[in-house]
């Protein structure tokens, strides 16, 4: 049932390009009709060769000419069929890939927090390629095979229905045997696709964190873990290939029995005068043509089952419930930048309570620092404020507008974020900074870099602002990457600024320069400063001390020290 649903959905993608589908069908029908006529024509030609010295050469040459013309026309339409198959397959895969990526972009952040990134990438690359290969082979064989099987069967019945029934009976046996084998191989191909995704996920994690692997001497253990997954992939792949490889020789053996039966029965019919030698020849050719599509389909069974398993994984990704649609919601009309958390409850795992009855009020232009031990819920505040996760209870307001009542895009455009984990993409320095605001001019990009104290090191790079950055900023230091992300946030010119341990990757001197830049940037903006190092939040207008998902103390730095409570212990530690 699962395969049936997958194939129906695949067909819905193919059916979107009806023009190519119709041209493909017409080409397949014409190409195979000319091929189907050939055995009958050759049989007629043989009947004009009656014996030694008794050959009607004019008629034989006439039929040879007709055969030549039919084969040329068949070749031309086969070429056209191949062209339309490629167009149909490529357009279909293009749409599938676009839909899968669009679905991915609409999934909530919690999906990516709980799924292997390597497995997700595998679905968009390996699985899509497997579907593409299966479509190219399958579509061609399907339409050609249908025309050939139906046409050959009709012509065989026309020539001799008794012999045809023998061929059909043997073919039915062939179909049942193929189905039995294919069922087992289908299970193995689904397991193979799943294990491939698991392997890609493991490789992605280890390659992305190779420095950590080497630093902790984990190379051997990592190789052992990889070998274990790789071994499982080998086992299921070997079984899948073994089962699928049984289909083709089995069907060919059974079809050869049909061919022998036709020869024997046809010979008996010729002796009794019911069939001519030419008709027997035609019948044998039709029996071969009738069996050929079945053999061809079984020969590509591996690709077809692999494609079906891969398509199921892609559709599984498409079927995951996306973020709640905000298409009909108004845009956020942020003015001053007041932020209010009102009786907010939230937990990542419903069984484990994290934030309970949280109340925060950040007035326009106010600098609010959030401190607390690891796991207190500081970064969770950012996730909720940006609406990456929806609250379980209560509400969050920006300028008196509930953030779940406005579009996410308009909400996030009013926030500038600088996180502890930097993210840069393969492109120039200029392009990475310009990611903060679409359409920014070179002058604005340079001004943002200067404000972030990044202009100096950028000008010392080989090509300045046009220097190419490798994947995830591999050719920059940790501090330089952080400076670029700060410049990106400054370019966005947001109403509300979020700094989540934003200076953790820079040295003390650079930190001091960035703090000065931040002070300038925070003027007139509501700012949330999340920090583990308490030295970065002394000048905040309000400090919120969190522990176990609750605010246990609040006030200025001096006020909190005077209380000699939890904050004082954190500060002294």
PDB file of N, CA and C in Angstrom, residues 35-125:
ATOM      1  N   UNK A  35       7.723  -1.378 -35.157  1.00  0.00           N
ATOM      2  CA  UNK A  35       8.461  -2.585 -34.785  1.00  0.00           C
ATOM      3  C   UNK A  35       7.546  -3.809 -34.785  1.00  0.00           C
ATOM      4  N   UNK A  36       6.295  -3.622 -34.353  1.00  0.00           N
ATOM      5  CA  UNK A  36       5.348  -4.732 -34.308  1.00  0.00           C
ATOM      6  C   UNK A  36       4.971  -5.224 -35.700  1.00  0.00           C
ATOM      7  N   UNK A  37       4.958  -4.310 -36.654  1.00  0.00           N
ATOM      8  CA  UNK A  37       4.600  -4.703 -38.024  1.00  0.00           C
ATOM      9  C   UNK A  37       5.727  -5.496 -38.689  1.00  0.00           C
ATOM     10  N   UNK A  38       6.961  -5.275 -38.193  1.00  0.00           N
ATOM     11  CA  UNK A  38       8.126  -5.887 -38.845  1.00  0.00           C
ATOM     12  C   UNK A  38       8.075  -7.417 -38.883  1.00  0.00           C
ATOM     13  N   UNK A  39       7.752  -8.127 -37.795  1.00  0.00           N
ATOM     14  CA  UNK A  39       7.728  -9.595 -37.865  1.00  0.00           C
ATOM     15  C   UNK A  39       6.722 -10.135 -38.895  1.00  0.00           C
ATOM     16  N   UNK A  40       5.559  -9.491 -38.977  1.00  0.00           N
ATOM     17  CA  UNK A  40       4.561  -9.947 -39.947  1.00  0.00           C
ATOM     18  C   UNK A  40       5.073  -9.755 -41.375  1.00  0.00           C
ATOM     19  N   UNK A  41       5.717  -8.584 -41.618  1.00  0.00           N
ATOM     20  CA  UNK A  41       6.271  -8.303 -42.949  1.00  0.00           C
ATOM     21  C   UNK A  41       7.363  -9.309 -43.296  1.00  0.00           C
ATOM     22  N   UNK A  42       8.240  -9.605 -42.315  1.00  0.00           N
ATOM     23  CA  UNK A  42       9.323 -10.562 -42.580  1.00  0.00           C
ATOM     24  C   UNK A  42       8.759 -11.958 -42.830  1.00  0.00           C
ATOM     25  N   UNK A  43       7.671 -12.309 -42.119  1.00  0.00           N
ATOM     26  CA  UNK A  43       7.026 -13.602 -42.348  1.00  0.00           C
ATOM     27  C   UNK A  43       6.448 -13.706 -43.742  1.00  0.00           C
ATOM     28  N   UNK A  44       5.813 -12.610 -44.188  1.00  0.00           N
ATOM     29  CA  UNK A  44       5.280 -12.599 -45.560  1.00  0.00           C
ATOM     30  C   UNK A  44       6.402 -12.762 -46.573  1.00  0.00           C
ATOM     31  N   UNK A  45       7.535 -12.132 -46.326  1.00  0.00           N
ATOM     32  CA  UNK A  45       8.669 -12.246 -47.245  1.00  0.00           C
ATOM     33  C   UNK A  45       9.181 -13.693 -47.292  1.00  0.00           C
ATOM     34  N   UNK A  46       9.227 -14.335 -46.121  1.00  0.00           N
ATOM     35  CA  UNK A  46       9.687 -15.735 -46.061  1.00  0.00           C
ATOM     36  C   UNK A  46       8.761 -16.653 -46.857  1.00  0.00           C
ATOM     37  N   UNK A  47       7.461 -16.347 -46.813  1.00  0.00           N
ATOM     38  CA  UNK A  47       6.505 -17.200 -47.545  1.00  0.00           C
ATOM     39  C   UNK A  47       6.699 -17.136 -49.058  1.00  0.00           C
ATOM     40  N   UNK A  48       7.376 -16.075 -49.534  1.00  0.00           N
ATOM     41  CA  UNK A  48       7.657 -15.988 -50.978  1.00  0.00           C
ATOM     42  C   UNK A  48       8.973 -16.689 -51.334  1.00  0.00           C
ATOM     43  N   UNK A  49       9.623 -17.266 -50.347  1.00  0.00           N
ATOM     44  CA  UNK A  49      10.798 -18.118 -50.606  1.00  0.00           C
ATOM     45  C   UNK A  49      10.313 -19.556 -50.434  1.00  0.00           C
ATOM     46  N   UNK A  50       9.835 -20.138 -51.528  1.00  0.00           N
ATOM     47  CA  UNK A  50       9.145 -21.428 -51.446  1.00  0.00           C
ATOM     48  C   UNK A  50      10.079 -22.629 -51.560  1.00  0.00           C
ATOM     49  N   UNK A  51      11.263 -22.424 -52.063  1.00  0.00           N
ATOM     50  CA  UNK A  51      12.192 -23.533 -52.189  1.00  0.00           C
ATOM     51  C   UNK A  51      13.317 -23.165 -53.142  1.00  0.00           C
ATOM     52  N   UNK A  52      14.180 -24.142 -53.412  1.00  0.00           N
ATOM     53  CA  UNK A  52      15.320 -23.872 -54.297  1.00  0.00           C
ATOM     54  C   UNK A  52      14.813 -23.612 -55.709  1.00  0.00           C
ATOM     55  N   UNK A  53      15.195 -22.427 -56.216  1.00  0.00           N
ATOM     56  CA  UNK A  53      14.772 -22.030 -57.556  1.00  0.00           C
ATOM     57  C   UNK A  53      13.343 -21.534 -57.614  1.00  0.00           C
ATOM     58  N   UNK A  54      12.678 -21.459 -56.461  1.00  0.00           N
ATOM     59  CA  UNK A  54      11.291 -20.979 -56.438  1.00  0.00           C
ATOM     60  C   UNK A  54      11.179 -19.816 -55.452  1.00  0.00           C
ATOM     61  N   UNK A  55      11.773 -18.674 -55.846  1.00  0.00           N
ATOM     62  CA  UNK A  55      11.776 -17.465 -55.006  1.00  0.00           C
ATOM     63  C   UNK A  55      11.212 -16.305 -55.810  1.00  0.00           C
ATOM     64  N   UNK A  56      10.195 -15.632 -55.249  1.00  0.00           N
ATOM     65  CA  UNK A  56       9.595 -14.458 -55.892  1.00  0.00           C
ATOM     66  C   UNK A  56      10.387 -13.228 -55.429  1.00  0.00           C
ATOM     67  N   UNK A  57      11.522 -12.978 -56.165  1.00  0.00           N
ATOM     68  CA  UNK A  57      12.423 -11.908 -55.758  1.00  0.00           C
ATOM     69  C   UNK A  57      11.763 -10.523 -55.730  1.00  0.00           C
ATOM     70  N   UNK A  58      10.936 -10.153 -56.707  1.00  0.00           N
ATOM     71  CA  UNK A  58      10.293  -8.825 -56.646  1.00  0.00           C
ATOM     72  C   UNK A  58       9.500  -8.630 -55.360  1.00  0.00           C
ATOM     73  N   UNK A  59       8.732  -9.660 -54.950  1.00  0.00           N
ATOM     74  CA  UNK A  59       7.936  -9.525 -53.733  1.00  0.00           C
ATOM     75  C   UNK A  59       8.831  -9.515 -52.486  1.00  0.00           C
ATOM     76  N   UNK A  60       9.882 -10.353 -52.514  1.00  0.00           N
ATOM     77  CA  UNK A  60      10.796 -10.370 -51.370  1.00  0.00           C
ATOM     78  C   UNK A  60      11.462  -9.006 -51.194  1.00  0.00           C
ATOM     79  N   UNK A  61      11.935  -8.420 -52.348  1.00  0.00           N
ATOM     80  CA  UNK A  61      12.590  -7.097 -52.282  1.00  0.00           C
ATOM     81  C   UNK A  61      11.600  -6.018 -51.846  1.00  0.00           C
ATOM     82  N   UNK A  62      10.342  -6.167 -52.273  1.00  0.00           N
ATOM     83  CA  UNK A  62       9.312  -5.197 -51.866  1.00  0.00           C
ATOM     84  C   UNK A  62       9.160  -5.199 -50.336  1.00  0.00           C
ATOM     85  N   UNK A  63       9.058  -6.403 -49.764  1.00  0.00           N
ATOM     86  CA  UNK A  63       8.887  -6.488 -48.316  1.00  0.00           C
ATOM     87  C   UNK A  63      10.147  -6.051 -47.563  1.00  0.00           C
ATOM     88  N   UNK A  64      11.324  -6.328 -48.150  1.00  0.00           N
ATOM     89  CA  UNK A  64      12.572  -5.858 -47.528  1.00  0.00           C
ATOM     90  C   UNK A  64      12.603  -4.332 -47.491  1.00  0.00           C
ATOM     91  N   UNK A  65      12.139  -3.674 -48.564  1.00  0.00           N
ATOM     92  CA  UNK A  65      12.073  -2.216 -48.613  1.00  0.00           C
ATOM     93  C   UNK A  65      11.125  -1.670 -47.548  1.00  0.00           C
ATOM     94  N   UNK A  66       9.966  -2.351 -47.424  1.00  0.00           N
ATOM     95  CA  UNK A  66       9.003  -1.914 -46.400  1.00  0.00           C
ATOM     96  C   UNK A  66       9.617  -2.070 -45.009  1.00  0.00           C
ATOM     97  N   UNK A  67      10.326  -3.214 -44.778  1.00  0.00           N
ATOM     98  CA  UNK A  67      10.982  -3.440 -43.494  1.00  0.00           C
ATOM     99  C   UNK A  67      12.004  -2.344 -43.182  1.00  0.00           C
ATOM    100  N   UNK A  68      12.797  -1.979 -44.194  1.00  0.00           N
ATOM    101  CA  UNK A  68      13.805  -0.926 -44.024  1.00  0.00           C
ATOM    102  C   UNK A  68      13.147   0.388 -43.615  1.00  0.00           C
ATOM    103  N   UNK A  69      12.065   0.747 -44.323  1.00  0.00           N
ATOM    104  CA  UNK A  69      11.356   2.002 -44.013  1.00  0.00           C
ATOM    105  C   UNK A  69      10.788   1.963 -42.590  1.00  0.00           C
ATOM    106  N   UNK A  70      10.200   0.823 -42.192  1.00  0.00           N
ATOM    107  CA  UNK A  70       9.611   0.705 -40.853  1.00  0.00           C
ATOM    108  C   UNK A  70      10.675   0.835 -39.763  1.00  0.00           C
ATOM    109  N   UNK A  71      11.829   0.209 -39.988  1.00  0.00           N
ATOM    110  CA  UNK A  71      12.886   0.290 -38.979  1.00  0.00           C
ATOM    111  C   UNK A  71      13.447   1.710 -38.857  1.00  0.00           C
ATOM    112  N   UNK A  72      13.556   2.413 -39.995  1.00  0.00           N
ATOM    113  CA  UNK A  72      14.019   3.810 -39.961  1.00  0.00           C
ATOM    114  C   UNK A  72      13.033   4.677 -39.193  1.00  0.00           C
ATOM    115  N   UNK A  73      11.727   4.521 -39.497  1.00  0.00           N
ATOM    116  CA  UNK A  73      10.697   5.296 -38.796  1.00  0.00           C
ATOM    117  C   UNK A  73      10.672   4.953 -37.299  1.00  0.00           C
ATOM    118  N   UNK A  74      10.825   3.673 -36.989  1.00  0.00           N
ATOM    119  CA  UNK A  74      10.842   3.256 -35.586  1.00  0.00           C
ATOM    120  C   UNK A  74      12.014   3.886 -34.845  1.00  0.00           C
ATOM    121  N   UNK A  75      13.182   3.914 -35.498  1.00  0.00           N
ATOM    122  CA  UNK A  75      14.365   4.524 -34.879  1.00  0.00           C
ATOM    123  C   UNK A  75      14.154   6.010 -34.632  1.00  0.00           C
ATOM    124  N   UNK A  76      13.523   6.714 -35.607  1.00  0.00           N
ATOM    125  CA  UNK A  76      13.277   8.150 -35.475  1.00  0.00           C
ATOM    126  C   UNK A  76      12.341   8.433 -34.299  1.00  0.00           C
ATOM    127  N   UNK A  77      11.253   7.662 -34.195  1.00  0.00           N
ATOM    128  CA  UNK A  77      10.297   7.880 -33.109  1.00  0.00           C
ATOM    129  C   UNK A  77      10.868   7.435 -31.757  1.00  0.00           C
ATOM    130  N   UNK A  78      11.776   6.448 -31.773  1.00  0.00           N
ATOM    131  CA  UNK A  78      12.445   6.039 -30.532  1.00  0.00           C
ATOM    132  C   UNK A  78      13.338   7.158 -30.020  1.00  0.00           C
ATOM    133  N   UNK A  79      14.039   7.832 -30.959  1.00  0.00           N
ATOM    134  CA  UNK A  79      14.873   8.984 -30.587  1.00  0.00           C
ATOM    135  C   UNK A  79      14.003  10.091 -29.993  1.00  0.00           C
ATOM    136  N   UNK A  80      12.874  10.364 -30.629  1.00  0.00           N
ATOM    137  CA  UNK A  80      11.964  11.389 -30.106  1.00  0.00           C
ATOM    138  C   UNK A  80      11.445  10.999 -28.718  1.00  0.00           C
ATOM    139  N   UNK A  81      11.144   9.717 -28.544  1.00  0.00           N
ATOM    140  CA  UNK A  81      10.673   9.232 -27.249  1.00  0.00           C
ATOM    141  C   UNK A  81      11.723   9.460 -26.166  1.00  0.00           C
ATOM    142  N   UNK A  82      12.990   9.217 -26.505  1.00  0.00           N
ATOM    143  CA  UNK A  82      14.080   9.425 -25.549  1.00  0.00           C
ATOM    144  C   UNK A  82      14.195  10.895 -25.159  1.00  0.00           C
ATOM    145  N   UNK A  83      14.070  11.779 -26.154  1.00  0.00           N
ATOM    146  CA  UNK A  83      14.143  13.225 -25.887  1.00  0.00           C
ATOM    147  C   UNK A  83      13.030  13.655 -24.942  1.00  0.00           C
ATOM    148  N   UNK A  84      11.795  13.235 -25.237  1.00  0.00           N
ATOM    149  CA  UNK A  84      10.658  13.631 -24.413  1.00  0.00           C
ATOM    150  C   UNK A  84      10.721  12.997 -23.021  1.00  0.00           C
ATOM    151  N   UNK A  85      11.289  11.788 -22.942  1.00  0.00           N
ATOM    152  CA  UNK A  85      11.459  11.144 -21.633  1.00  0.00           C
ATOM    153  C   UNK A  85      12.415  11.945 -20.766  1.00  0.00           C
ATOM    154  N   UNK A  86      13.529  12.388 -21.350  1.00  0.00           N
ATOM    155  CA  UNK A  86      14.492  13.207 -20.604  1.00  0.00           C
ATOM    156  C   UNK A  86      13.888  14.529 -20.152  1.00  0.00           C
ATOM    157  N   UNK A  87      13.150  15.174 -21.059  1.00  0.00           N
ATOM    158  CA  UNK A  87      12.504  16.432 -20.699  1.00  0.00           C
ATOM    159  C   UNK A  87      11.503  16.229 -19.566  1.00  0.00           C
ATOM    160  N   UNK A  88      10.687  15.189 -19.691  1.00  0.00           N
ATOM    161  CA  UNK A  88       9.670  14.910 -18.679  1.00  0.00           C
ATOM    162  C   UNK A  88      10.323  14.572 -17.338  1.00  0.00           C
ATOM    163  N   UNK A  89      11.340  13.730 -17.368  1.00  0.00           N
ATOM    164  CA  UNK A  89      12.009  13.333 -16.141  1.00  0.00           C
ATOM    165  C   UNK A  89      12.696  14.509 -15.461  1.00  0.00           C
ATOM    166  N   UNK A  90      13.413  15.313 -16.232  1.00  0.00           N
ATOM    167  CA  UNK A  90      14.140  16.450 -15.654  1.00  0.00           C
ATOM    168  C   UNK A  90      13.203  17.496 -15.087  1.00  0.00           C
ATOM    169  N   UNK A  91      12.101  17.776 -15.797  1.00  0.00           N
ATOM    170  CA  UNK A  91      11.125  18.755 -15.290  1.00  0.00           C
ATOM    171  C   UNK A  91      10.461  18.233 -14.008  1.00  0.00           C
ATOM    172  N   UNK A  92      10.164  16.939 -14.006  1.00  0.00           N
ATOM    173  CA  UNK A  92       9.536  16.335 -12.825  1.00  0.00           C
ATOM    174  C   UNK A  92      10.460  16.412 -11.620  1.00  0.00           C
ATOM    175  N   UNK A  93      11.729  16.045 -11.815  1.00  0.00           N
ATOM    176  CA  UNK A  93      12.701  16.071 -10.727  1.00  0.00           C
ATOM    177  C   UNK A  93      12.945  17.498 -10.254  1.00  0.00           C
ATOM    178  N   UNK A  94      12.972  18.448 -11.184  1.00  0.00           N
ATOM    179  CA  UNK A  94      13.152  19.851 -10.822  1.00  0.00           C
ATOM    180  C   UNK A  94      12.036  20.310  -9.874  1.00  0.00           C
ATOM    181  N   UNK A  95      10.800  19.930 -10.201  1.00  0.00           N
ATOM    182  CA  UNK A  95       9.647  20.301  -9.366  1.00  0.00           C
ATOM    183  C   UNK A  95       9.713  19.581  -8.013  1.00  0.00           C
ATOM    184  N   UNK A  96      10.068  18.300  -8.026  1.00  0.00           N
ATOM    185  CA  UNK A  96      10.173  17.548  -6.768  1.00  0.00           C
ATOM    186  C   UNK A  96      11.228  18.163  -5.855  1.00  0.00           C
ATOM    187  N   UNK A  97      12.379  18.502  -6.438  1.00  0.00           N
ATOM    188  CA  UNK A  97      13.470  19.077  -5.644  1.00  0.00           C
ATOM    189  C   UNK A  97      13.057  20.434  -5.073  1.00  0.00           C
ATOM    190  N   UNK A  98      12.381  21.248  -5.899  1.00  0.00           N
ATOM    191  CA  UNK A  98      11.923  22.566  -5.446  1.00  0.00           C
ATOM    192  C   UNK A  98      10.895  22.427  -4.323  1.00  0.00           C
ATOM    193  N   UNK A  99       9.970  21.490  -4.481  1.00  0.00           N
ATOM    194  CA  UNK A  99       8.939  21.282  -3.451  1.00  0.00           C
ATOM    195  C   UNK A  99       9.558  20.791  -2.151  1.00  0.00           C
ATOM    196  N   UNK A 100      10.536  19.876  -2.274  1.00  0.00           N
ATOM    197  CA  UNK A 100      11.184  19.337  -1.072  1.00  0.00           C
ATOM    198  C   UNK A 100      11.933  20.439  -0.329  1.00  0.00           C
ATOM    199  N   UNK A 101      12.630  21.308  -1.077  1.00  0.00           N
ATOM    200  CA  UNK A 101      13.379  22.391  -0.428  1.00  0.00           C
ATOM    201  C   UNK A 101      12.423  23.412   0.167  1.00  0.00           C
ATOM    202  N   UNK A 102      11.314  23.684  -0.537  1.00  0.00           N
ATOM    203  CA  UNK A 102      10.315  24.620  -0.010  1.00  0.00           C
ATOM    204  C   UNK A 102       9.697  24.070   1.273  1.00  0.00           C
ATOM    205  N   UNK A 103       9.399  22.768   1.276  1.00  0.00           N
ATOM    206  CA  UNK A 103       8.853  22.134   2.489  1.00  0.00           C
ATOM    207  C   UNK A 103       9.852  22.249   3.636  1.00  0.00           C
ATOM    208  N   UNK A 104      11.125  22.068   3.298  1.00  0.00           N
ATOM    209  CA  UNK A 104      12.182  22.142   4.304  1.00  0.00           C
ATOM    210  C   UNK A 104      12.236  23.536   4.930  1.00  0.00           C
ATOM    211  N   UNK A 105      12.091  24.564   4.085  1.00  0.00           N
ATOM    212  CA  UNK A 105      12.171  25.946   4.577  1.00  0.00           C
ATOM    213  C   UNK A 105      10.976  26.329   5.440  1.00  0.00           C
ATOM    214  N   UNK A 106       9.881  25.571   5.336  1.00  0.00           N
ATOM    215  CA  UNK A 106       8.671  25.884   6.108  1.00  0.00           C
ATOM    216  C   UNK A 106       8.558  25.072   7.394  1.00  0.00           C
ATOM    217  N   UNK A 107       9.515  24.159   7.603  1.00  0.00           N
ATOM    218  CA  UNK A 107       9.444  23.326   8.798  1.00  0.00           C
ATOM    219  C   UNK A 107       9.874  24.124  10.023  1.00  0.00           C
ATOM    220  N   UNK A 108       9.285  23.847  11.164  1.00  0.00           N
ATOM    221  CA  UNK A 108       9.674  24.561  12.387  1.00  0.00           C
ATOM    222  C   UNK A 108      11.086  24.196  12.818  1.00  0.00           C
ATOM    223  N   UNK A 109      11.681  25.066  13.602  1.00  0.00           N
ATOM    224  CA  UNK A 109      13.068  24.872  14.026  1.00  0.00           C
ATOM    225  C   UNK A 109      13.240  23.597  14.829  1.00  0.00           C
ATOM    226  N   UNK A 110      12.193  23.178  15.545  1.00  0.00           N
ATOM    227  CA  UNK A 110      12.302  21.976  16.370  1.00  0.00           C
ATOM    228  C   UNK A 110      12.571  20.727  15.526  1.00  0.00           C
ATOM    229  N   UNK A 111      12.152  20.742  14.254  1.00  0.00           N
ATOM    230  CA  UNK A 111      12.435  19.599  13.385  1.00  0.00           C
ATOM    231  C   UNK A 111      13.942  19.451  13.167  1.00  0.00           C
ATOM    232  N   UNK A 112      14.632  20.560  12.909  1.00  0.00           N
ATOM    233  CA  UNK A 112      16.069  20.509  12.640  1.00  0.00           C
ATOM    234  C   UNK A 112      16.861  20.227  13.916  1.00  0.00           C
ATOM    235  N   UNK A 113      16.284  20.581  15.059  1.00  0.00           N
ATOM    236  CA  UNK A 113      16.954  20.289  16.323  1.00  0.00           C
ATOM    237  C   UNK A 113      16.892  18.808  16.674  1.00  0.00           C
ATOM    238  N   UNK A 114      15.958  18.092  16.045  1.00  0.00           N
ATOM    239  CA  UNK A 114      15.752  16.688  16.417  1.00  0.00           C
ATOM    240  C   UNK A 114      16.037  15.705  15.288  1.00  0.00           C
ATOM    241  N   UNK A 115      16.557  16.185  14.146  1.00  0.00           N
ATOM    242  CA  UNK A 115      16.856  15.299  13.018  1.00  0.00           C
ATOM    243  C   UNK A 115      18.279  15.522  12.535  1.00  0.00           C
ATOM    244  N   UNK A 116      18.898  14.448  12.077  1.00  0.00           N
ATOM    245  CA  UNK A 116      20.258  14.524  11.542  1.00  0.00           C
ATOM    246  C   UNK A 116      20.291  15.376  10.283  1.00  0.00           C
ATOM    247  N   UNK A 117      21.176  16.363  10.272  1.00  0.00           N
ATOM    248  CA  UNK A 117      21.291  17.233   9.097  1.00  0.00           C
ATOM    249  C   UNK A 117      21.798  16.463   7.885  1.00  0.00           C
ATOM    250  N   UNK A 118      22.677  15.497   8.126  1.00  0.00           N
ATOM    251  CA  UNK A 118      23.201  14.691   7.015  1.00  0.00           C
ATOM    252  C   UNK A 118      22.105  13.889   6.343  1.00  0.00           C
ATOM    253  N   UNK A 119      21.165  13.362   7.147  1.00  0.00           N
ATOM    254  CA  UNK A 119      20.050  12.594   6.587  1.00  0.00           C
ATOM    255  C   UNK A 119      19.143  13.490   5.751  1.00  0.00           C
ATOM    256  N   UNK A 120      18.925  14.713   6.225  1.00  0.00           N
ATOM    257  CA  UNK A 120      18.096  15.669   5.472  1.00  0.00           C
ATOM    258  C   UNK A 120      18.751  15.985   4.131  1.00  0.00           C
ATOM    259  N   UNK A 121      20.057  16.220   4.156  1.00  0.00           N
ATOM    260  CA  UNK A 121      20.795  16.514   2.918  1.00  0.00           C
ATOM    261  C   UNK A 121      20.731  15.321   1.972  1.00  0.00           C
ATOM    262  N   UNK A 122      20.827  14.112   2.535  1.00  0.00           N
ATOM    263  CA  UNK A 122      20.776  12.902   1.717  1.00  0.00           C
ATOM    264  C   UNK A 122      19.452  12.804   0.962  1.00  0.00           C
ATOM    265  N   UNK A 123      18.381  13.218   1.583  1.00  0.00           N
ATOM    266  CA  UNK A 123      17.071  13.156   0.922  1.00  0.00           C
ATOM    267  C   UNK A 123      17.008  14.108  -0.269  1.00  0.00           C
ATOM    268  N   UNK A 124      17.662  15.254  -0.151  1.00  0.00           N
ATOM    269  CA  UNK A 124      17.626  16.242  -1.232  1.00  0.00           C
ATOM    270  C   UNK A 124      18.656  15.979  -2.317  1.00  0.00           C
ATOM    271  N   UNK A 125      19.591  15.086  -2.060  1.00  0.00           N
ATOM    272  CA  UNK A 125      20.639  14.805  -3.055  1.00  0.00           C
ATOM    273  C   UNK A 125      20.562  13.353  -3.532  1.00  0.00           C
TER     274      UNK A 125
END
